mmCIF file of N, CA, C and O in Angstrom:
data_model
loop_
_atom_site.group_PDB
_atom_site.id
_atom_site.type_symbol
_atom_site.label_atom_id
_atom_site.label_comp_id
_atom_site.label_asym_id
_atom_site.label_seq_id
_atom_site.Cartn_x
_atom_site.Cartn_y
_atom_site.Cartn_z
ATOM 1 N N UNK A 50 -114.211 93.939 93.883
ATOM 2 C CA UNK A 50 -113.759 92.575 94.035
ATOM 3 C C UNK A 50 -112.234 92.552 94.021
ATOM 4 O O UNK A 50 -111.592 93.404 93.418
ATOM 5 N N UNK A 51 -111.687 91.544 94.667
ATOM 6 C CA UNK A 51 -110.245 91.347 94.663
ATOM 7 C C UNK A 51 -109.828 90.639 93.376
ATOM 8 O O UNK A 51 -110.554 89.790 92.858
ATOM 9 N N UNK A 52 -108.613 90.982 92.914
ATOM 10 C CA UNK A 52 -108.036 90.323 91.741
ATOM 11 C C UNK A 52 -106.586 89.967 92.053
ATOM 12 O O UNK A 52 -105.857 90.765 92.639
ATOM 13 N N UNK A 53 -106.207 88.755 91.662
ATOM 14 C CA UNK A 53 -104.823 88.311 91.806
ATOM 15 C C UNK A 53 -104.126 88.519 90.470
ATOM 16 O O UNK A 53 -104.613 88.060 89.432
ATOM 17 N N UNK A 54 -103.028 89.234 90.523
ATOM 18 C CA UNK A 54 -102.228 89.495 89.338
ATOM 19 C C UNK A 54 -100.906 88.761 89.511
ATOM 20 O O UNK A 54 -100.179 89.004 90.483
ATOM 21 N N UNK A 55 -100.624 87.851 88.609
ATOM 22 C CA UNK A 55 -99.358 87.125 88.622
ATOM 23 C C UNK A 55 -98.602 87.547 87.369
ATOM 24 O O UNK A 55 -99.117 87.448 86.255
ATOM 25 N N UNK A 56 -97.404 88.053 87.588
ATOM 26 C CA UNK A 56 -96.586 88.533 86.481
ATOM 27 C C UNK A 56 -95.284 87.754 86.435
ATOM 28 O O UNK A 56 -94.725 87.415 87.481
ATOM 29 N N UNK A 57 -94.819 87.497 85.231
ATOM 30 C CA UNK A 57 -93.570 86.755 85.035
ATOM 31 C C UNK A 57 -92.524 87.674 84.412
ATOM 32 O O UNK A 57 -92.778 88.303 83.383
ATOM 33 N N UNK A 58 -91.357 87.749 85.055
ATOM 34 C CA UNK A 58 -90.262 88.561 84.530
ATOM 35 C C UNK A 58 -89.642 87.917 83.296
ATOM 36 O O UNK A 58 -89.558 86.687 83.193
ATOM 37 N N UNK A 59 -89.195 88.759 82.397
ATOM 38 C CA UNK A 59 -88.408 88.326 81.248
ATOM 39 C C UNK A 59 -86.994 88.027 81.773
ATOM 40 O O UNK A 59 -86.455 88.801 82.574
ATOM 41 N N UNK A 60 -86.384 86.932 81.374
ATOM 42 C CA UNK A 60 -85.011 86.671 81.815
ATOM 43 C C UNK A 60 -84.092 87.855 81.473
ATOM 44 O O UNK A 60 -84.204 88.464 80.407
ATOM 45 N N UNK A 61 -83.210 88.195 82.400
ATOM 46 C CA UNK A 61 -82.247 89.269 82.178
ATOM 47 C C UNK A 61 -82.809 90.670 82.360
ATOM 48 O O UNK A 61 -82.172 91.632 81.945
ATOM 49 N N UNK A 62 -83.973 90.790 82.988
ATOM 50 C CA UNK A 62 -84.612 92.103 83.129
ATOM 51 C C UNK A 62 -84.333 92.790 84.462
ATOM 52 O O UNK A 62 -84.914 93.839 84.748
ATOM 53 N N UNK A 63 -83.436 92.245 85.289
ATOM 54 C CA UNK A 63 -83.198 92.810 86.616
ATOM 55 C C UNK A 63 -82.760 94.268 86.561
ATOM 56 O O UNK A 63 -83.260 95.099 87.337
ATOM 57 N N UNK A 64 -81.858 94.617 85.680
ATOM 58 C CA UNK A 64 -81.373 95.994 85.609
ATOM 59 C C UNK A 64 -82.524 96.963 85.307
ATOM 60 O O UNK A 64 -82.641 98.019 85.942
ATOM 61 N N UNK A 65 -83.365 96.606 84.368
ATOM 62 C CA UNK A 65 -84.522 97.448 84.046
ATOM 63 C C UNK A 65 -85.491 97.492 85.216
ATOM 64 O O UNK A 65 -86.018 98.553 85.567
ATOM 65 N N UNK A 66 -85.727 96.360 85.844
ATOM 66 C CA UNK A 66 -86.623 96.291 87.010
ATOM 67 C C UNK A 66 -86.170 97.279 88.072
ATOM 68 O O UNK A 66 -86.967 98.051 88.609
ATOM 69 N N UNK A 67 -84.892 97.261 88.381
ATOM 70 C CA UNK A 67 -84.368 98.151 89.428
ATOM 71 C C UNK A 67 -84.441 99.619 89.007
ATOM 72 O O UNK A 67 -84.721 100.497 89.830
ATOM 73 N N UNK A 68 -84.233 99.893 87.721
ATOM 74 C CA UNK A 68 -84.239 101.273 87.231
ATOM 75 C C UNK A 68 -85.617 101.918 87.310
ATOM 76 O O UNK A 68 -85.722 103.125 87.539
ATOM 77 N N UNK A 69 -86.683 101.139 87.129
ATOM 78 C CA UNK A 69 -88.039 101.711 87.115
ATOM 79 C C UNK A 69 -88.858 101.332 88.352
ATOM 80 O O UNK A 69 -90.044 101.632 88.441
ATOM 81 N N UNK A 70 -88.213 100.737 89.321
ATOM 82 C CA UNK A 70 -88.898 100.243 90.524
ATOM 83 C C UNK A 70 -89.666 101.333 91.261
ATOM 84 O O UNK A 70 -90.765 101.109 91.759
ATOM 85 N N UNK A 71 -89.120 102.542 91.329
ATOM 86 C CA UNK A 71 -89.785 103.631 92.048
ATOM 87 C C UNK A 71 -91.170 103.919 91.507
ATOM 88 O O UNK A 71 -92.127 104.088 92.281
ATOM 89 N N UNK A 72 -91.298 103.975 90.192
ATOM 90 C CA UNK A 72 -92.611 104.234 89.583
ATOM 91 C C UNK A 72 -93.581 103.084 89.861
ATOM 92 O O UNK A 72 -94.757 103.301 90.162
ATOM 93 N N UNK A 73 -93.077 101.855 89.785
ATOM 94 C CA UNK A 73 -93.902 100.678 90.074
ATOM 95 C C UNK A 73 -94.415 100.734 91.515
ATOM 96 O O UNK A 73 -95.612 100.540 91.765
ATOM 97 N N UNK A 74 -93.520 101.018 92.448
ATOM 98 C CA UNK A 74 -93.921 101.073 93.863
ATOM 99 C C UNK A 74 -94.894 102.216 94.137
ATOM 100 O O UNK A 74 -95.795 102.065 94.969
ATOM 101 N N UNK A 75 -94.749 103.326 93.454
ATOM 102 C CA UNK A 75 -95.668 104.454 93.638
ATOM 103 C C UNK A 75 -97.099 104.054 93.308
ATOM 104 O O UNK A 75 -98.044 104.438 94.015
ATOM 105 N N UNK A 76 -97.277 103.294 92.253
ATOM 106 C CA UNK A 76 -98.626 102.845 91.884
ATOM 107 C C UNK A 76 -99.193 101.899 92.931
ATOM 108 O O UNK A 76 -100.380 101.966 93.258
ATOM 109 N N UNK A 77 -98.346 101.025 93.469
ATOM 110 C CA UNK A 77 -98.805 100.119 94.523
ATOM 111 C C UNK A 77 -99.122 100.887 95.799
ATOM 112 O O UNK A 77 -100.105 100.596 96.489
ATOM 113 N N UNK A 78 -98.303 101.870 96.126
ATOM 114 C CA UNK A 78 -98.552 102.690 97.314
ATOM 115 C C UNK A 78 -99.856 103.472 97.186
ATOM 116 O O UNK A 78 -100.569 103.664 98.165
ATOM 117 N N UNK A 79 -100.200 103.898 95.979
ATOM 118 C CA UNK A 79 -101.473 104.584 95.759
ATOM 119 C C UNK A 79 -102.640 103.638 96.038
ATOM 120 O O UNK A 79 -103.622 104.028 96.686
ATOM 121 N N UNK A 80 -102.542 102.396 95.582
ATOM 122 C CA UNK A 80 -103.581 101.404 95.894
ATOM 123 C C UNK A 80 -103.673 101.188 97.398
ATOM 124 O O UNK A 80 -104.778 101.106 97.949
ATOM 125 N N UNK A 81 -102.538 101.086 98.065
ATOM 126 C CA UNK A 81 -102.523 100.876 99.520
ATOM 127 C C UNK A 81 -103.172 102.051 100.241
ATOM 128 O O UNK A 81 -103.957 101.861 101.179
ATOM 129 N N UNK A 82 -102.867 103.264 99.826
ATOM 130 C CA UNK A 82 -103.434 104.462 100.456
ATOM 131 C C UNK A 82 -104.952 104.500 100.308
ATOM 132 O O UNK A 82 -105.651 105.047 101.166
ATOM 133 N N UNK A 83 -105.457 103.914 99.237
ATOM 134 C CA UNK A 83 -106.905 103.847 99.006
ATOM 135 C C UNK A 83 -107.538 102.639 99.686
ATOM 136 O O UNK A 83 -108.743 102.417 99.552
ATOM 137 N N UNK A 84 -106.736 101.827 100.382
ATOM 138 C CA UNK A 84 -107.252 100.632 101.051
ATOM 139 C C UNK A 84 -107.589 99.506 100.089
ATOM 140 O O UNK A 84 -108.365 98.614 100.422
ATOM 141 N N UNK A 85 -106.962 99.511 98.907
ATOM 142 C CA UNK A 85 -107.294 98.542 97.857
ATOM 143 C C UNK A 85 -106.201 97.501 97.607
ATOM 144 O O UNK A 85 -106.316 96.704 96.686
ATOM 145 N N UNK A 86 -105.155 97.497 98.425
ATOM 146 C CA UNK A 86 -104.055 96.552 98.229
ATOM 147 C C UNK A 86 -104.037 95.548 99.372
ATOM 148 O O UNK A 86 -103.920 95.923 100.536
ATOM 149 N N UNK A 87 -104.168 94.277 99.036
ATOM 150 C CA UNK A 87 -104.120 93.223 100.039
ATOM 151 C C UNK A 87 -102.687 92.768 100.278
ATOM 152 O O UNK A 87 -102.229 92.661 101.406
ATOM 153 N N UNK A 88 -101.957 92.532 99.181
ATOM 154 C CA UNK A 88 -100.564 92.083 99.280
ATOM 155 C C UNK A 88 -99.885 92.314 97.930
ATOM 156 O O UNK A 88 -100.543 92.296 96.894
ATOM 157 N N UNK A 89 -98.599 92.556 97.967
ATOM 158 C CA UNK A 89 -97.824 92.688 96.737
ATOM 159 C C UNK A 89 -96.364 92.384 97.037
ATOM 160 O O UNK A 89 -95.864 92.727 98.111
ATOM 161 N N UNK A 90 -95.715 91.735 96.098
ATOM 162 C CA UNK A 90 -94.293 91.481 96.263
ATOM 163 C C UNK A 90 -93.745 90.622 95.147
ATOM 164 O O UNK A 90 -94.498 90.005 94.393
ATOM 165 N N UNK A 91 -92.412 90.594 95.051
ATOM 166 C CA UNK A 91 -91.756 89.826 93.999
ATOM 167 C C UNK A 91 -91.480 88.386 94.417
ATOM 168 O O UNK A 91 -91.455 88.054 95.599
ATOM 169 N N UNK A 92 -91.265 87.551 93.406
ATOM 170 C CA UNK A 92 -90.822 86.175 93.607
ATOM 171 C C UNK A 92 -89.311 86.139 93.410
ATOM 172 O O UNK A 92 -88.834 86.308 92.274
ATOM 173 N N UNK A 93 -88.510 85.941 94.468
ATOM 174 C CA UNK A 93 -87.061 85.816 94.260
ATOM 175 C C UNK A 93 -86.767 84.635 93.330
ATOM 176 O O UNK A 93 -87.421 83.594 93.406
ATOM 177 N N UNK A 94 -85.785 84.795 92.466
ATOM 178 C CA UNK A 94 -85.432 83.744 91.512
ATOM 179 C C UNK A 94 -84.735 82.567 92.186
ATOM 180 O O UNK A 94 -84.675 81.476 91.611
ATOM 181 N N UNK A 95 -84.224 82.789 93.393
ATOM 182 C CA UNK A 95 -83.596 81.720 94.168
ATOM 183 C C UNK A 95 -84.209 81.719 95.560
ATOM 184 O O UNK A 95 -84.896 82.663 95.954
ATOM 185 N N UNK A 96 -83.955 80.694 96.320
ATOM 186 C CA UNK A 96 -84.531 80.539 97.655
ATOM 187 C C UNK A 96 -83.794 81.423 98.661
ATOM 188 O O UNK A 96 -83.000 80.950 99.466
ATOM 189 N N UNK A 97 -84.049 82.737 98.553
ATOM 190 C CA UNK A 97 -83.385 83.703 99.418
ATOM 191 C C UNK A 97 -84.209 84.986 99.433
ATOM 192 O O UNK A 97 -84.703 85.408 98.376
ATOM 193 N N UNK A 98 -84.352 85.636 100.600
ATOM 194 C CA UNK A 98 -85.080 86.906 100.623
ATOM 195 C C UNK A 98 -84.347 88.012 99.861
ATOM 196 O O UNK A 98 -84.952 88.989 99.441
ATOM 197 N N UNK A 99 -83.042 87.876 99.698
ATOM 198 C CA UNK A 99 -82.251 88.833 98.906
ATOM 199 C C UNK A 99 -81.525 88.047 97.816
ATOM 200 O O UNK A 99 -80.422 87.542 98.033
ATOM 201 N N UNK A 100 -82.127 87.929 96.633
ATOM 202 C CA UNK A 100 -81.536 87.078 95.600
ATOM 203 C C UNK A 100 -80.328 87.671 94.888
ATOM 204 O O UNK A 100 -79.730 86.998 94.055
ATOM 205 N N UNK A 101 -79.995 88.919 95.211
ATOM 206 C CA UNK A 101 -78.832 89.537 94.585
ATOM 207 C C UNK A 101 -78.928 89.519 93.072
ATOM 208 O O UNK A 101 -79.993 89.764 92.507
ATOM 209 N N UNK A 102 -77.830 89.183 92.379
ATOM 210 C CA UNK A 102 -77.833 89.225 90.916
ATOM 211 C C UNK A 102 -78.744 88.177 90.264
ATOM 212 O O UNK A 102 -79.038 88.275 89.076
ATOM 213 N N UNK A 103 -79.220 87.191 91.046
ATOM 214 C CA UNK A 103 -80.160 86.218 90.477
ATOM 215 C C UNK A 103 -81.490 86.890 90.144
ATOM 216 O O UNK A 103 -82.219 86.450 89.258
ATOM 217 N N UNK A 104 -81.794 87.959 90.873
ATOM 218 C CA UNK A 104 -82.987 88.738 90.580
ATOM 219 C C UNK A 104 -84.286 88.062 90.967
ATOM 220 O O UNK A 104 -84.360 87.317 91.936
ATOM 221 N N UNK A 105 -85.300 88.336 90.174
ATOM 222 C CA UNK A 105 -86.654 87.895 90.477
ATOM 223 C C UNK A 105 -87.261 87.214 89.262
ATOM 224 O O UNK A 105 -86.892 87.487 88.123
ATOM 225 N N UNK A 106 -88.198 86.317 89.527
ATOM 226 C CA UNK A 106 -88.858 85.605 88.429
ATOM 227 C C UNK A 106 -90.239 86.173 88.122
ATOM 228 O O UNK A 106 -90.873 85.767 87.152
ATOM 229 N N UNK A 107 -90.712 87.098 88.940
ATOM 230 C CA UNK A 107 -92.027 87.688 88.722
ATOM 231 C C UNK A 107 -92.556 88.328 89.980
ATOM 232 O O UNK A 107 -91.803 88.577 90.924
ATOM 233 N N UNK A 108 -93.865 88.550 89.998
ATOM 234 C CA UNK A 108 -94.499 89.224 91.136
ATOM 235 C C UNK A 108 -95.925 88.742 91.329
ATOM 236 O O UNK A 108 -96.548 88.224 90.398
ATOM 237 N N UNK A 109 -96.427 88.987 92.541
ATOM 238 C CA UNK A 109 -97.827 88.745 92.879
ATOM 239 C C UNK A 109 -98.397 90.034 93.439
ATOM 240 O O UNK A 109 -97.782 90.664 94.313
ATOM 241 N N UNK A 110 -99.559 90.428 92.946
ATOM 242 C CA UNK A 110 -100.291 91.575 93.468
ATOM 243 C C UNK A 110 -101.719 91.119 93.669
ATOM 244 O O UNK A 110 -102.320 90.525 92.762
ATOM 245 N N UNK A 111 -102.270 91.358 94.849
ATOM 246 C CA UNK A 111 -103.692 91.126 95.082
ATOM 247 C C UNK A 111 -104.277 92.463 95.484
ATOM 248 O O UNK A 111 -103.894 93.037 96.513
ATOM 249 N N UNK A 112 -105.176 92.961 94.638
ATOM 250 C CA UNK A 112 -105.731 94.294 94.854
ATOM 251 C C UNK A 112 -107.199 94.320 94.446
ATOM 252 O O UNK A 112 -107.679 93.453 93.714
ATOM 253 N N UNK A 113 -107.877 95.347 94.929
ATOM 254 C CA UNK A 113 -109.302 95.504 94.653
ATOM 255 C C UNK A 113 -109.524 96.451 93.472
ATOM 256 O O UNK A 113 -108.932 97.538 93.425
ATOM 257 N N UNK A 114 -110.364 96.009 92.541
ATOM 258 C CA UNK A 114 -110.732 96.809 91.378
ATOM 259 C C UNK A 114 -112.230 96.650 91.148
ATOM 260 O O UNK A 114 -112.818 95.646 91.560
ATOM 261 N N UNK A 115 -112.847 97.591 90.427
ATOM 262 C CA UNK A 115 -114.286 97.477 90.184
ATOM 263 C C UNK A 115 -114.662 96.366 89.206
ATOM 264 O O UNK A 115 -115.807 95.924 89.189
ATOM 265 N N UNK A 116 -113.691 95.908 88.402
ATOM 266 C CA UNK A 116 -113.982 94.856 87.427
ATOM 267 C C UNK A 116 -112.684 94.207 86.959
ATOM 268 O O UNK A 116 -111.588 94.763 87.151
ATOM 269 N N UNK A 117 -112.831 93.069 86.314
ATOM 270 C CA UNK A 117 -111.672 92.396 85.726
ATOM 271 C C UNK A 117 -111.025 93.290 84.674
ATOM 272 O O UNK A 117 -109.802 93.414 84.616
ATOM 273 N N UNK A 118 -111.840 93.939 83.863
ATOM 274 C CA UNK A 118 -111.307 94.831 82.829
ATOM 275 C C UNK A 118 -110.499 95.964 83.448
ATOM 276 O O UNK A 118 -109.449 96.345 82.928
ATOM 277 N N UNK A 119 -110.959 96.502 84.573
ATOM 278 C CA UNK A 119 -110.229 97.585 85.248
ATOM 279 C C UNK A 119 -108.900 97.077 85.797
ATOM 280 O O UNK A 119 -107.876 97.766 85.709
ATOM 281 N N UNK A 120 -108.887 95.874 86.346
ATOM 282 C CA UNK A 120 -107.647 95.289 86.862
ATOM 283 C C UNK A 120 -106.660 95.045 85.724
ATOM 284 O O UNK A 120 -105.461 95.326 85.849
ATOM 285 N N UNK A 121 -107.159 94.530 84.607
ATOM 286 C CA UNK A 121 -106.287 94.279 83.452
ATOM 287 C C UNK A 121 -105.732 95.592 82.892
ATOM 288 O O UNK A 121 -104.545 95.658 82.537
ATOM 289 N N UNK A 122 -106.553 96.616 82.840
ATOM 290 C CA UNK A 122 -106.094 97.913 82.331
ATOM 291 C C UNK A 122 -105.050 98.517 83.264
ATOM 292 O O UNK A 122 -104.050 99.085 82.794
ATOM 293 N N UNK A 123 -105.265 98.394 84.568
ATOM 294 C CA UNK A 123 -104.298 98.916 85.542
ATOM 295 C C UNK A 123 -102.952 98.218 85.341
ATOM 296 O O UNK A 123 -101.904 98.857 85.305
ATOM 297 N N UNK A 124 -102.993 96.902 85.187
ATOM 298 C CA UNK A 124 -101.752 96.150 85.019
ATOM 299 C C UNK A 124 -101.079 96.494 83.700
ATOM 300 O O UNK A 124 -99.847 96.627 83.637
ATOM 301 N N UNK A 125 -101.843 96.651 82.639
ATOM 302 C CA UNK A 125 -101.273 96.957 81.323
ATOM 303 C C UNK A 125 -100.526 98.284 81.326
ATOM 304 O O UNK A 125 -99.599 98.479 80.536
ATOM 305 N N UNK A 126 -100.905 99.186 82.230
ATOM 306 C CA UNK A 126 -100.266 100.501 82.308
ATOM 307 C C UNK A 126 -99.088 100.536 83.285
ATOM 308 O O UNK A 126 -98.464 101.566 83.478
ATOM 309 N N UNK A 127 -98.776 99.402 83.897
ATOM 310 C CA UNK A 127 -97.668 99.380 84.861
ATOM 311 C C UNK A 127 -96.331 99.525 84.138
ATOM 312 O O UNK A 127 -96.134 98.989 83.045
ATOM 313 N N UNK A 128 -95.424 100.236 84.768
ATOM 314 C CA UNK A 128 -94.109 100.483 84.172
ATOM 315 C C UNK A 128 -93.342 99.186 83.914
ATOM 316 O O UNK A 128 -92.573 99.107 82.954
ATOM 317 N N UNK A 129 -93.551 98.178 84.725
ATOM 318 C CA UNK A 129 -92.865 96.908 84.486
ATOM 319 C C UNK A 129 -93.360 96.250 83.192
ATOM 320 O O UNK A 129 -92.595 95.573 82.510
ATOM 321 N N UNK A 130 -94.610 96.443 82.854
ATOM 322 C CA UNK A 130 -95.138 95.939 81.582
ATOM 323 C C UNK A 130 -94.601 96.799 80.444
ATOM 324 O O UNK A 130 -94.056 96.291 79.463
ATOM 325 N N UNK A 131 -94.745 98.115 80.589
ATOM 326 C CA UNK A 131 -94.346 99.046 79.523
ATOM 327 C C UNK A 131 -92.857 98.997 79.218
ATOM 328 O O UNK A 131 -92.442 99.213 78.088
ATOM 329 N N UNK A 132 -92.026 98.702 80.235
ATOM 330 C CA UNK A 132 -90.574 98.696 80.025
ATOM 331 C C UNK A 132 -90.023 97.306 79.700
ATOM 332 O O UNK A 132 -88.824 97.149 79.508
ATOM 333 N N UNK A 133 -90.894 96.299 79.674
ATOM 334 C CA UNK A 133 -90.458 94.964 79.287
ATOM 335 C C UNK A 133 -89.915 94.104 80.411
ATOM 336 O O UNK A 133 -89.314 93.062 80.142
ATOM 337 N N UNK A 134 -90.113 94.492 81.665
ATOM 338 C CA UNK A 134 -89.709 93.627 82.779
ATOM 339 C C UNK A 134 -90.618 92.404 82.818
ATOM 340 O O UNK A 134 -90.154 91.275 82.916
ATOM 341 N N UNK A 135 -91.920 92.646 82.749
ATOM 342 C CA UNK A 135 -92.881 91.546 82.738
ATOM 343 C C UNK A 135 -93.124 91.110 81.293
ATOM 344 O O UNK A 135 -93.491 91.911 80.448
ATOM 345 N N UNK A 136 -92.937 89.836 81.044
ATOM 346 C CA UNK A 136 -93.217 89.301 79.724
ATOM 347 C C UNK A 136 -94.627 88.767 79.605
ATOM 348 O O UNK A 136 -95.196 88.709 78.523
ATOM 349 N N UNK A 137 -95.198 88.392 80.736
ATOM 350 C CA UNK A 137 -96.553 87.835 80.742
ATOM 351 C C UNK A 137 -97.224 88.185 82.055
ATOM 352 O O UNK A 137 -96.593 88.120 83.115
ATOM 353 N N UNK A 138 -98.494 88.564 81.989
ATOM 354 C CA UNK A 138 -99.273 88.819 83.194
ATOM 355 C C UNK A 138 -100.603 88.089 83.098
ATOM 356 O O UNK A 138 -101.162 87.939 82.008
ATOM 357 N N UNK A 139 -101.071 87.632 84.233
ATOM 358 C CA UNK A 139 -102.366 86.970 84.323
ATOM 359 C C UNK A 139 -103.152 87.661 85.424
ATOM 360 O O UNK A 139 -102.620 87.881 86.525
ATOM 361 N N UNK A 140 -104.394 88.008 85.138
ATOM 362 C CA UNK A 140 -105.266 88.647 86.121
ATOM 363 C C UNK A 140 -106.484 87.756 86.304
ATOM 364 O O UNK A 140 -107.154 87.403 85.322
ATOM 365 N N UNK A 141 -106.742 87.389 87.573
ATOM 366 C CA UNK A 141 -107.867 86.492 87.853
ATOM 367 C C UNK A 141 -108.640 86.997 89.059
ATOM 368 O O UNK A 141 -108.040 87.529 90.007
ATOM 369 N N UNK A 142 -109.966 86.823 89.057
ATOM 370 C CA UNK A 142 -110.740 87.154 90.252
ATOM 371 C C UNK A 142 -110.228 86.333 91.436
ATOM 372 O O UNK A 142 -109.805 85.179 91.275
ATOM 373 N N UNK A 143 -110.280 86.928 92.611
ATOM 374 C CA UNK A 143 -109.739 86.299 93.815
ATOM 375 C C UNK A 143 -110.743 86.494 94.950
ATOM 376 O O UNK A 143 -111.223 87.607 95.186
ATOM 377 N N UNK A 144 -111.058 85.404 95.641
ATOM 378 C CA UNK A 144 -111.942 85.488 96.793
ATOM 379 C C UNK A 144 -111.131 85.224 98.057
ATOM 380 O O UNK A 144 -110.635 84.128 98.265
ATOM 381 N N UNK A 145 -110.979 86.272 98.864
ATOM 382 C CA UNK A 145 -110.220 86.140 100.112
ATOM 383 C C UNK A 145 -111.040 85.327 101.113
ATOM 384 O O UNK A 145 -112.178 85.662 101.406
ATOM 385 N N UNK A 146 -110.446 84.256 101.598
ATOM 386 C CA UNK A 146 -111.131 83.396 102.572
ATOM 387 C C UNK A 146 -110.515 83.500 103.972
ATOM 388 O O UNK A 146 -111.229 83.490 104.960
ATOM 389 N N UNK A 147 -109.198 83.588 104.055
ATOM 390 C CA UNK A 147 -108.506 83.656 105.348
ATOM 391 C C UNK A 147 -107.354 84.641 105.257
ATOM 392 O O UNK A 147 -106.763 84.771 104.196
ATOM 393 N N UNK A 148 -106.883 85.226 106.265
ATOM 394 C CA UNK A 148 -107.548 85.336 107.574
ATOM 395 C C UNK A 148 -108.723 86.274 107.531
ATOM 396 O O UNK A 148 -108.862 87.128 106.714
#
């Protein structure tokens, strides 16, 4: 089943986010290689595709997992969680309707 993961950045975490971004992207790329990633990306903190020093307010990931518990465990092990970039994450079942 698909799960939507919404994560919220801790204010002032941009430097840490950028420092550990490679590890975060590697995990997402692994999901993509397995055909389990629908979409992933950050929320710019301002209305711009390149927010610069304003950074990001969080992220959205929609990926396939065997269960809600598996999705939550995957997210809990993400470097952004472990390093304190994400202060809060929410994982919810997601039913893709379109396209």
